[in-house]
């Protein structure tokens, strides 16, 4: 895709102004009360699974900013007096990156100096954003999740780095699974990124490395038409190398900046897949709540699928 | 209550061994698939509200360990080449404490050298716990939440520091609200702690300060009988000063160490109360998922109530 | 002092351009090789003392940003194989503030949008300063230190909050101690701030609290004339409330922004005073080296006086 | 060297009890007042140079725990009122490791369950050491530094990973430089580790990687005989792979645990070498002061050489 084609696509999927100039919810506006109730009605088995990767404190080729986790207090000295004793810990994390399951705020990305809804990038300063931080999502994402499992469709364990999934393949996955994305849905998009990492170990998946599998930029038009509310990929959704000439991170630019779509990052679906296969259904309730962190450009979180 | 009476109560509510010697779920075992489905069936309005306090970076009398939150990157330099730009941030937090909405792991508290299920406190070392860390709750707490709103019952804005709520008052609140706690429920327990803080400002609520309102230790017997799965108070559930002679944090000792109950800490119910009043119902679906943090003695989180 | 008088004083002591437009050393330029050799010649007793306060991890009225210090690893498990084992720790600190002995970089303060040497404040962005960070001082401050002990002069234990020390009093202290500040010196300026804190406990010393004792703004003219290279106060040098109408932190503005003087902050001289009294001399060698931290607006450090 | 030979060497160089059972200074006891004065007398040129590497925030094969450095505040909003504005930053670091210039405390290493002076490893708990932390060095190391520049002796740019320097070579370097180590000296030991890193880029220098050049374990006997007070290597002093069968980190075990020698780690001497060559002398004053950090198992620092 040329830069010009990308810019045209950006225009096409752009939701700026659609929910008013002060909107900070973006595509979460598609999740109506009705959709929330319908999502809850999918809970028929009574089982929940985590979609998060364990927090990773070990540096590696895909984890240049490992989290710091320390004990603040353990049970060093037995307490004869019978008073309760406490163990406490501490976490420090720069959480954007491929080894920390997180969600992005709408202020996380600027394209040509503009954020979602056309706001200027200058609203984000050294002390943080003055709007569109992660607290806009404080009440969580509660909606129907639809897993489109591309390796299942292709009959492979995972997509190899650099492979891009198109809208046609998304539709083929819908057909194979008997489900169809609609307005307000959370698209749970599986390339097998995490499965590959579990089996092969971490690799440099960046633009200077082996790359990663993801969505083809053109597929964002389909997500726009279907009015998808949130995007939950393993990996970060990007295909690396980029399939747009001269533009890195085109998926982020389209989904967050143009569309205002809730962008999740670096999830895992190993437990989820097992339940989907067992249940033979690929739709479920999703509840995903970021930490209520004023000024956050995103947040660590632990999204939950409920069957 | 004397120490001896407390120790007898500890014995009475003790669940050690109840779910086997390797159990790490404790009272979450009460949440059966059936209960999860029934919780989801409460979603009839299609509305979610956060039960978390915003992360607090300002030191104060009740916040001696303020969180550190910094921007790692903002949009300092406009990018003429049209490449997307990113804003990123960083969070560091020792999250146990009264100003960070969090959940405790079952390894968080030892009484007389023992943790829940009778395990020795020595399993928690300088590098962390070898069992019963917060990842035991990775799949989240998904169940019915029941708000018992004590200030509403009493016709006050909040309970004053030092005031303790008894089982009789919990039952009176049940009656007033037309709801009854049962096995697998999450007890959402409101003293108005956060409302008082909003109106009066922070105060030293510790054992060396003004104290706080909470549950009376004796009420834990009722929670045990009712097989409550999780406890979500504003404040931390404790009454300060302690109503047990010679034992600080008796609620924590009983609920976590003896009962293995999922203990949440420092929530707020201001938004929740408004919806309950509007809906005239005090039961709802709760989804609460800690970060998937290996070695965590607890976790920051953002519990969500869904109507 | 009126704002206009302050601005005139700012002009008077201004060193902008004095050492060229690219200068990042400011008054450290006064420390010639000769002065360094003369400082070393003061080492006749063979004794060194620290001028730093221990790093403080406890929040208090003057410590709103306590440092975080944790063990990363201790000796949890004895090693039968005889391999060495290691204990490790971790420090996190936002070090500007009254409870962390530190030095400021020349980029630390802007007055009317300008930094030292007239550079625009805009050179400091969300990712840090592009010039005049603390690495400009990487080779340390090595020079003669002169302690002017104002409580000794006044015959009191400490100056009370709000009390300001004038140039006349500095000169009286010089006379009493038989020493005279000259070009290249480090002025070690004692108000007894730390002594008061040791005896009375911490207090809110800010503009919204009890205040603190320090230098009178007018005395900066004397420091300018004498060509003092570095300023090492207990407290932070400021008198609070400010003795300049409408300008907070006038000492910082004058010494860092106008003069380019190396500004140290929150030292203690309890050990130093003992040696000075014993030796009956108030001059000594000072060696003070900030951490070599690219982008630092200052640094924790441990300045050493050598007799 | 066999493990048995190593254990015999450990015995031979062991200083336990030498300065009393409560000693926390170890070989710094060799630095007498006379030695401090003699060190100061070496200051004849009036020039200081840093021996520290810049703090490194980028993960790499030799930097698995990169430091976190963030701006806490920049000059986002121009201040029309003329009030001074401040830029502030934050540092978080687990500083032991090959990319952070630091000094180790005597509690940093245990061998066979014992620390220096025979104290049990158990004095270091999850909340830190109860003795022999880094504050024992609060008054800094002030003594003569002697650079033994092994690449200069060999006529190479650096020693290759795995190469070990023996006592004979140390003596040859002494002869070549016309200097002789004596009691109380700081041995500044150069293998060219940092020079190699500058030219070749970082490499995995660990036991699972390419290794590093360092001191041969047997040379510690010479340092013991000469009564060296402190050891300041580029690299960390170790030869990797270890030249002791079955013992990793033998240099650390000998110098810290057996000898109680002040162990510095990961310095650079590129600026130092230039001055030494220019001056044709390899002795100078060293002043090296750790942060005054209670409970520290070591500290970031910036050691200074003064000519």
mmCIF file of N, CA and C in Angstrom, chain A residues 172-261:
data_model
loop_
_atom_site.group_PDB
_atom_site.id
_atom_site.type_symbol
_atom_site.label_atom_id
_atom_site.label_comp_id
_atom_site.label_asym_id
_atom_site.label_seq_id
_atom_site.Cartn_x
_atom_site.Cartn_y
_atom_site.Cartn_z
ATOM 1 N N UNK A 172 -13.564 -15.409 6.054
ATOM 2 C CA UNK A 172 -13.488 -16.872 5.994
ATOM 3 C C UNK A 172 -13.508 -17.472 7.394
ATOM 4 N N UNK A 173 -12.826 -16.805 8.315
ATOM 5 C CA UNK A 173 -12.826 -17.289 9.701
ATOM 6 C C UNK A 173 -14.224 -17.180 10.294
ATOM 7 N N UNK A 174 -14.897 -16.086 10.002
ATOM 8 C CA UNK A 174 -16.289 -15.951 10.466
ATOM 9 C C UNK A 174 -17.130 -17.123 9.988
ATOM 10 N N UNK A 175 -17.007 -17.397 8.729
ATOM 11 C CA UNK A 175 -17.790 -18.493 8.149
ATOM 12 C C UNK A 175 -17.441 -19.821 8.808
ATOM 13 N N UNK A 176 -16.157 -20.065 8.949
ATOM 14 C CA UNK A 176 -15.709 -21.333 9.531
ATOM 15 C C UNK A 176 -16.215 -21.510 10.955
ATOM 16 N N UNK A 177 -16.341 -20.383 11.664
ATOM 17 C CA UNK A 177 -16.726 -20.451 13.073
ATOM 18 C C UNK A 177 -18.227 -20.210 13.271
ATOM 19 N N UNK A 178 -18.895 -19.821 12.210
ATOM 20 C CA UNK A 178 -20.324 -19.568 12.317
ATOM 21 C C UNK A 178 -20.677 -18.358 13.151
ATOM 22 N N UNK A 179 -19.921 -17.322 12.971
ATOM 23 C CA UNK A 179 -20.130 -16.106 13.751
ATOM 24 C C UNK A 179 -19.904 -14.917 12.832
ATOM 25 N N UNK A 180 -20.490 -13.791 13.160
ATOM 26 C CA UNK A 180 -20.305 -12.620 12.310
ATOM 27 C C UNK A 180 -20.146 -11.368 13.171
ATOM 28 N N UNK A 181 -19.069 -10.650 12.915
ATOM 29 C CA UNK A 181 -18.796 -9.412 13.656
ATOM 30 C C UNK A 181 -19.875 -8.380 13.387
ATOM 31 N N UNK A 182 -20.271 -7.696 14.451
ATOM 32 C CA UNK A 182 -21.258 -6.648 14.255
ATOM 33 C C UNK A 182 -20.935 -5.456 15.158
ATOM 34 N N UNK A 183 -21.748 -4.460 15.100
ATOM 35 C CA UNK A 183 -21.471 -3.232 15.837
ATOM 36 C C UNK A 183 -21.372 -3.498 17.342
ATOM 37 N N UNK A 184 -20.321 -2.947 17.930
ATOM 38 C CA UNK A 184 -20.127 -3.071 19.371
ATOM 39 C C UNK A 184 -19.291 -4.262 19.788
ATOM 40 N N UNK A 185 -18.924 -5.113 18.860
ATOM 41 C CA UNK A 185 -18.155 -6.302 19.215
ATOM 42 C C UNK A 185 -16.702 -5.963 19.556
ATOM 43 N N UNK A 186 -16.109 -6.840 20.371
ATOM 44 C CA UNK A 186 -14.662 -6.849 20.566
ATOM 45 C C UNK A 186 -14.099 -7.953 19.686
ATOM 46 N N UNK A 187 -13.239 -7.572 18.756
ATOM 47 C CA UNK A 187 -12.613 -8.562 17.887
ATOM 48 C C UNK A 187 -11.374 -9.127 18.578
ATOM 49 N N UNK A 188 -11.462 -10.392 18.914
ATOM 50 C CA UNK A 188 -10.327 -11.088 19.512
ATOM 51 C C UNK A 188 -9.608 -11.787 18.362
ATOM 52 N N UNK A 189 -8.440 -11.286 18.039
ATOM 53 C CA UNK A 189 -7.775 -11.637 16.787
ATOM 54 C C UNK A 189 -6.513 -12.451 17.067
ATOM 55 N N UNK A 190 -6.539 -13.698 16.615
ATOM 56 C CA UNK A 190 -5.425 -14.594 16.941
ATOM 57 C C UNK A 190 -4.578 -14.930 15.722
ATOM 58 N N UNK A 191 -3.288 -14.608 15.842
ATOM 59 C CA UNK A 191 -2.322 -15.017 14.810
ATOM 60 C C UNK A 191 -1.470 -16.186 15.309
ATOM 61 N N UNK A 192 -1.584 -16.485 16.597
ATOM 62 C CA UNK A 192 -0.725 -17.508 17.183
ATOM 63 C C UNK A 192 0.616 -16.959 17.659
ATOM 64 N N UNK A 193 0.724 -15.623 17.709
ATOM 65 C CA UNK A 193 1.975 -14.975 18.138
ATOM 66 C C UNK A 193 2.471 -15.547 19.467
ATOM 67 N N UNK A 194 1.581 -15.616 20.425
ATOM 68 C CA UNK A 194 2.006 -16.071 21.753
ATOM 69 C C UNK A 194 2.334 -17.569 21.743
ATOM 70 N N UNK A 195 1.586 -18.330 20.970
ATOM 71 C CA UNK A 195 1.868 -19.770 20.864
ATOM 72 C C UNK A 195 3.284 -19.980 20.298
ATOM 73 N N UNK A 196 3.601 -19.218 19.269
ATOM 74 C CA UNK A 196 4.943 -19.306 18.681
ATOM 75 C C UNK A 196 6.017 -18.967 19.715
ATOM 76 N N UNK A 197 5.741 -17.938 20.502
ATOM 77 C CA UNK A 197 6.714 -17.523 21.513
ATOM 78 C C UNK A 197 6.898 -18.606 22.571
ATOM 79 N N UNK A 198 5.782 -19.242 22.947
ATOM 80 C CA UNK A 198 5.872 -20.315 23.944
ATOM 81 C C UNK A 198 6.720 -21.475 23.425
ATOM 82 N N UNK A 199 6.548 -21.773 22.156
ATOM 83 C CA UNK A 199 7.247 -22.948 21.621
ATOM 84 C C UNK A 199 8.654 -22.630 21.141
ATOM 85 N N UNK A 200 8.823 -21.451 20.552
ATOM 86 C CA UNK A 200 10.112 -21.110 19.951
ATOM 87 C C UNK A 200 10.974 -20.198 20.820
ATOM 88 N N UNK A 201 10.383 -19.630 21.824
ATOM 89 C CA UNK A 201 11.101 -18.631 22.612
ATOM 90 C C UNK A 201 10.961 -17.253 21.983
ATOM 91 N N UNK A 202 11.339 -16.216 22.722
ATOM 92 C CA UNK A 202 11.173 -14.847 22.220
ATOM 93 C C UNK A 202 12.100 -14.548 21.045
ATOM 94 N N UNK A 203 11.642 -13.664 20.194
ATOM 95 C CA UNK A 203 12.495 -13.198 19.083
ATOM 96 C C UNK A 203 12.325 -11.684 18.953
ATOM 97 N N UNK A 204 13.266 -11.077 18.266
ATOM 98 C CA UNK A 204 13.150 -9.647 17.976
ATOM 99 C C UNK A 204 12.079 -9.478 16.919
ATOM 100 N N UNK A 205 10.917 -8.993 17.316
ATOM 101 C CA UNK A 205 9.794 -8.898 16.379
ATOM 102 C C UNK A 205 9.632 -7.494 15.811
ATOM 103 N N UNK A 206 10.629 -6.653 16.031
ATOM 104 C CA UNK A 206 10.527 -5.266 15.622
ATOM 105 C C UNK A 206 10.902 -5.032 14.167
ATOM 106 N N UNK A 207 10.873 -3.760 13.794
ATOM 107 C CA UNK A 207 11.177 -3.375 12.423
ATOM 108 C C UNK A 207 12.638 -3.650 12.066
ATOM 109 N N UNK A 208 13.481 -3.774 13.083
ATOM 110 C CA UNK A 208 14.887 -4.103 12.841
ATOM 111 C C UNK A 208 15.153 -5.588 13.077
ATOM 112 N N UNK A 209 14.084 -6.382 13.188
ATOM 113 C CA UNK A 209 14.287 -7.798 13.488
ATOM 114 C C UNK A 209 13.504 -8.687 12.535
ATOM 115 N N UNK A 210 12.979 -9.780 13.067
ATOM 116 C CA UNK A 210 12.277 -10.762 12.234
ATOM 117 C C UNK A 210 10.862 -10.344 11.890
ATOM 118 N N UNK A 211 10.333 -9.417 12.660
ATOM 119 C CA UNK A 211 8.978 -8.971 12.390
ATOM 120 C C UNK A 211 7.928 -9.828 13.080
ATOM 121 N N UNK A 212 6.682 -9.536 12.755
ATOM 122 C CA UNK A 212 5.586 -10.289 13.361
ATOM 123 C C UNK A 212 4.398 -10.363 12.408
ATOM 124 N N UNK A 213 3.536 -11.317 12.666
ATOM 125 C CA UNK A 213 2.310 -11.456 11.890
ATOM 126 C C UNK A 213 1.236 -10.556 12.477
ATOM 127 N N UNK A 214 0.325 -10.103 11.626
ATOM 128 C CA UNK A 214 -0.736 -9.240 12.132
ATOM 129 C C UNK A 214 -1.829 -9.055 11.094
ATOM 130 N N UNK A 215 -2.530 -7.954 11.276
ATOM 131 C CA UNK A 215 -3.627 -7.637 10.379
ATOM 132 C C UNK A 215 -3.079 -6.856 9.185
ATOM 133 N N UNK A 216 -3.635 -7.077 8.028
ATOM 134 C CA UNK A 216 -3.286 -6.226 6.891
ATOM 135 C C UNK A 216 -4.028 -4.905 7.059
ATOM 136 N N UNK A 217 -3.331 -3.820 6.748
ATOM 137 C CA UNK A 217 -3.925 -2.492 6.950
ATOM 138 C C UNK A 217 -5.285 -2.370 6.278
ATOM 139 N N UNK A 218 -5.409 -2.973 5.132
ATOM 140 C CA UNK A 218 -6.657 -2.837 4.378
ATOM 141 C C UNK A 218 -7.853 -3.410 5.135
ATOM 142 N N UNK A 219 -7.571 -4.353 6.034
ATOM 143 C CA UNK A 219 -8.666 -4.984 6.772
ATOM 144 C C UNK A 219 -9.350 -4.028 7.754
ATOM 145 N N UNK A 220 -8.672 -2.913 8.040
ATOM 146 C CA UNK A 220 -9.294 -1.966 8.969
ATOM 147 C C UNK A 220 -10.584 -1.394 8.384
ATOM 148 N N UNK A 221 -10.694 -1.376 7.075
ATOM 149 C CA UNK A 221 -11.939 -0.898 6.454
ATOM 150 C C UNK A 221 -13.109 -1.802 6.852
ATOM 151 N N UNK A 222 -12.856 -3.084 6.882
ATOM 152 C CA UNK A 222 -13.902 -4.022 7.299
ATOM 153 C C UNK A 222 -14.282 -3.791 8.767
ATOM 154 N N UNK A 223 -13.289 -3.597 9.620
ATOM 155 C CA UNK A 223 -13.584 -3.357 11.032
ATOM 156 C C UNK A 223 -14.396 -2.065 11.186
ATOM 157 N N UNK A 224 -14.092 -1.116 10.333
ATOM 158 C CA UNK A 224 -14.837 0.144 10.359
ATOM 159 C C UNK A 224 -16.287 -0.074 9.941
ATOM 160 N N UNK A 225 -16.471 -0.795 8.856
ATOM 161 C CA UNK A 225 -17.830 -1.038 8.362
ATOM 162 C C UNK A 225 -18.664 -1.828 9.372
ATOM 163 N N UNK A 226 -18.006 -2.800 9.990
ATOM 164 C CA UNK A 226 -18.719 -3.621 10.952
ATOM 165 C C UNK A 226 -18.934 -2.926 12.302
ATOM 166 N N UNK A 227 -18.287 -1.758 12.451
ATOM 167 C CA UNK A 227 -18.421 -0.992 13.698
ATOM 168 C C UNK A 227 -17.909 -1.773 14.911
ATOM 169 N N UNK A 228 -16.770 -2.395 14.699
ATOM 170 C CA UNK A 228 -16.117 -3.091 15.805
ATOM 171 C C UNK A 228 -15.725 -2.067 16.868
ATOM 172 N N UNK A 229 -15.929 -2.409 18.127
ATOM 173 C CA UNK A 229 -15.673 -1.457 19.218
ATOM 174 C C UNK A 229 -14.263 -1.560 19.774
ATOM 175 N N UNK A 230 -13.719 -2.771 19.812
ATOM 176 C CA UNK A 230 -12.416 -2.965 20.438
ATOM 177 C C UNK A 230 -11.663 -4.060 19.704
ATOM 178 N N UNK A 231 -10.352 -3.974 19.748
ATOM 179 C CA UNK A 231 -9.484 -4.894 19.021
ATOM 180 C C UNK A 231 -8.510 -5.506 20.013
ATOM 181 N N UNK A 232 -8.575 -6.836 20.126
ATOM 182 C CA UNK A 232 -7.752 -7.536 21.116
ATOM 183 C C UNK A 232 -6.892 -8.593 20.422
ATOM 184 N N UNK A 233 -5.733 -8.222 19.958
ATOM 185 C CA UNK A 233 -4.873 -9.193 19.267
ATOM 186 C C UNK A 233 -3.865 -9.843 20.208
ATOM 187 N N UNK A 234 -3.381 -11.028 19.836
ATOM 188 C CA UNK A 234 -2.087 -11.426 20.349
ATOM 189 C C UNK A 234 -1.101 -10.663 19.465
ATOM 190 N N UNK A 235 0.174 -10.552 19.843
ATOM 191 C CA UNK A 235 0.988 -9.539 19.200
ATOM 192 C C UNK A 235 0.346 -8.188 19.441
ATOM 193 N N UNK A 236 0.620 -7.228 18.586
ATOM 194 C CA UNK A 236 -0.010 -5.910 18.774
ATOM 195 C C UNK A 236 -0.874 -5.537 17.583
ATOM 196 N N UNK A 237 -1.197 -6.515 16.751
ATOM 197 C CA UNK A 237 -2.065 -6.248 15.610
ATOM 198 C C UNK A 237 -1.300 -5.881 14.357
ATOM 199 N N UNK A 238 -0.089 -5.342 14.522
ATOM 200 C CA UNK A 238 0.694 -4.887 13.376
ATOM 201 C C UNK A 238 1.319 -6.074 12.633
ATOM 202 N N UNK A 239 1.401 -5.947 11.337
ATOM 203 C CA UNK A 239 2.278 -6.807 10.549
ATOM 204 C C UNK A 239 3.608 -6.075 10.388
ATOM 205 N N UNK A 240 4.682 -6.762 10.707
ATOM 206 C CA UNK A 240 6.014 -6.168 10.570
ATOM 207 C C UNK A 240 6.841 -7.099 9.689
ATOM 208 N N UNK A 241 7.443 -6.639 8.584
ATOM 209 C CA UNK A 241 7.502 -5.251 8.129
ATOM 210 C C UNK A 241 6.116 -4.717 7.770
ATOM 211 N N UNK A 242 6.020 -3.414 7.772
ATOM 212 C CA UNK A 242 4.763 -2.747 7.450
ATOM 213 C C UNK A 242 4.375 -3.019 6.007
ATOM 214 N N UNK A 243 3.083 -3.179 5.782
ATOM 215 C CA UNK A 243 2.636 -3.299 4.391
ATOM 216 C C UNK A 243 2.209 -1.944 3.822
ATOM 217 N N UNK A 244 2.585 -0.885 4.523
ATOM 218 C CA UNK A 244 2.366 0.466 3.997
ATOM 219 C C UNK A 244 3.731 1.102 3.775
ATOM 220 N N UNK A 245 3.978 1.565 2.576
ATOM 221 C CA UNK A 245 5.253 2.197 2.279
ATOM 222 C C UNK A 245 5.430 3.441 3.138
ATOM 223 N N UNK A 246 6.514 3.477 3.840
ATOM 224 C CA UNK A 246 6.869 4.711 4.547
ATOM 225 C C UNK A 246 6.060 4.985 5.792
ATOM 226 N N UNK A 247 5.236 4.055 6.224
ATOM 227 C CA UNK A 247 4.482 4.266 7.464
ATOM 228 C C UNK A 247 4.643 3.045 8.375
ATOM 229 N N UNK A 248 5.267 3.249 9.507
ATOM 230 C CA UNK A 248 5.353 2.205 10.517
ATOM 231 C C UNK A 248 4.091 2.259 11.379
ATOM 232 N N UNK A 249 3.739 1.151 11.972
ATOM 233 C CA UNK A 249 2.571 1.089 12.853
ATOM 234 C C UNK A 249 1.280 1.594 12.201
ATOM 235 N N UNK A 250 0.996 1.157 10.981
ATOM 236 C CA UNK A 250 -0.232 1.649 10.324
ATOM 237 C C UNK A 250 -1.510 1.214 11.042
ATOM 238 N N UNK A 251 -1.509 0.013 11.632
ATOM 239 C CA UNK A 251 -2.718 -0.456 12.326
ATOM 240 C C UNK A 251 -3.020 0.461 13.513
ATOM 241 N N UNK A 252 -1.992 0.783 14.291
ATOM 242 C CA UNK A 252 -2.207 1.693 15.416
ATOM 243 C C UNK A 252 -2.732 3.040 14.931
ATOM 244 N N UNK A 253 -2.138 3.533 13.859
ATOM 245 C CA UNK A 253 -2.556 4.853 13.362
ATOM 246 C C UNK A 253 -4.020 4.828 12.943
ATOM 247 N N UNK A 254 -4.404 3.759 12.264
ATOM 248 C CA UNK A 254 -5.792 3.684 11.791
ATOM 249 C C UNK A 254 -6.765 3.465 12.937
ATOM 250 N N UNK A 255 -6.476 2.457 13.748
ATOM 251 C CA UNK A 255 -7.482 2.098 14.747
ATOM 252 C C UNK A 255 -7.604 3.138 15.848
ATOM 253 N N UNK A 256 -6.474 3.626 16.350
ATOM 254 C CA UNK A 256 -6.542 4.568 17.468
ATOM 255 C C UNK A 256 -6.781 5.982 16.969
ATOM 256 N N UNK A 257 -5.915 6.440 16.073
ATOM 257 C CA UNK A 257 -5.952 7.852 15.683
ATOM 258 C C UNK A 257 -7.161 8.157 14.790
ATOM 259 N N UNK A 258 -7.360 7.354 13.755
ATOM 260 C CA UNK A 258 -8.468 7.638 12.835
ATOM 261 C C UNK A 258 -9.815 7.206 13.406
ATOM 262 N N UNK A 259 -9.876 5.969 13.890
ATOM 263 C CA UNK A 259 -11.156 5.383 14.262
ATOM 264 C C UNK A 259 -11.536 5.605 15.725
ATOM 265 N N UNK A 260 -10.567 5.848 16.577
ATOM 266 C CA UNK A 260 -10.874 5.944 18.001
ATOM 267 C C UNK A 260 -11.281 4.606 18.582
ATOM 268 N N UNK A 261 -10.672 3.543 18.058
ATOM 269 C CA UNK A 261 -11.028 2.199 18.514
ATOM 270 C C UNK A 261 -10.176 1.790 19.717
#
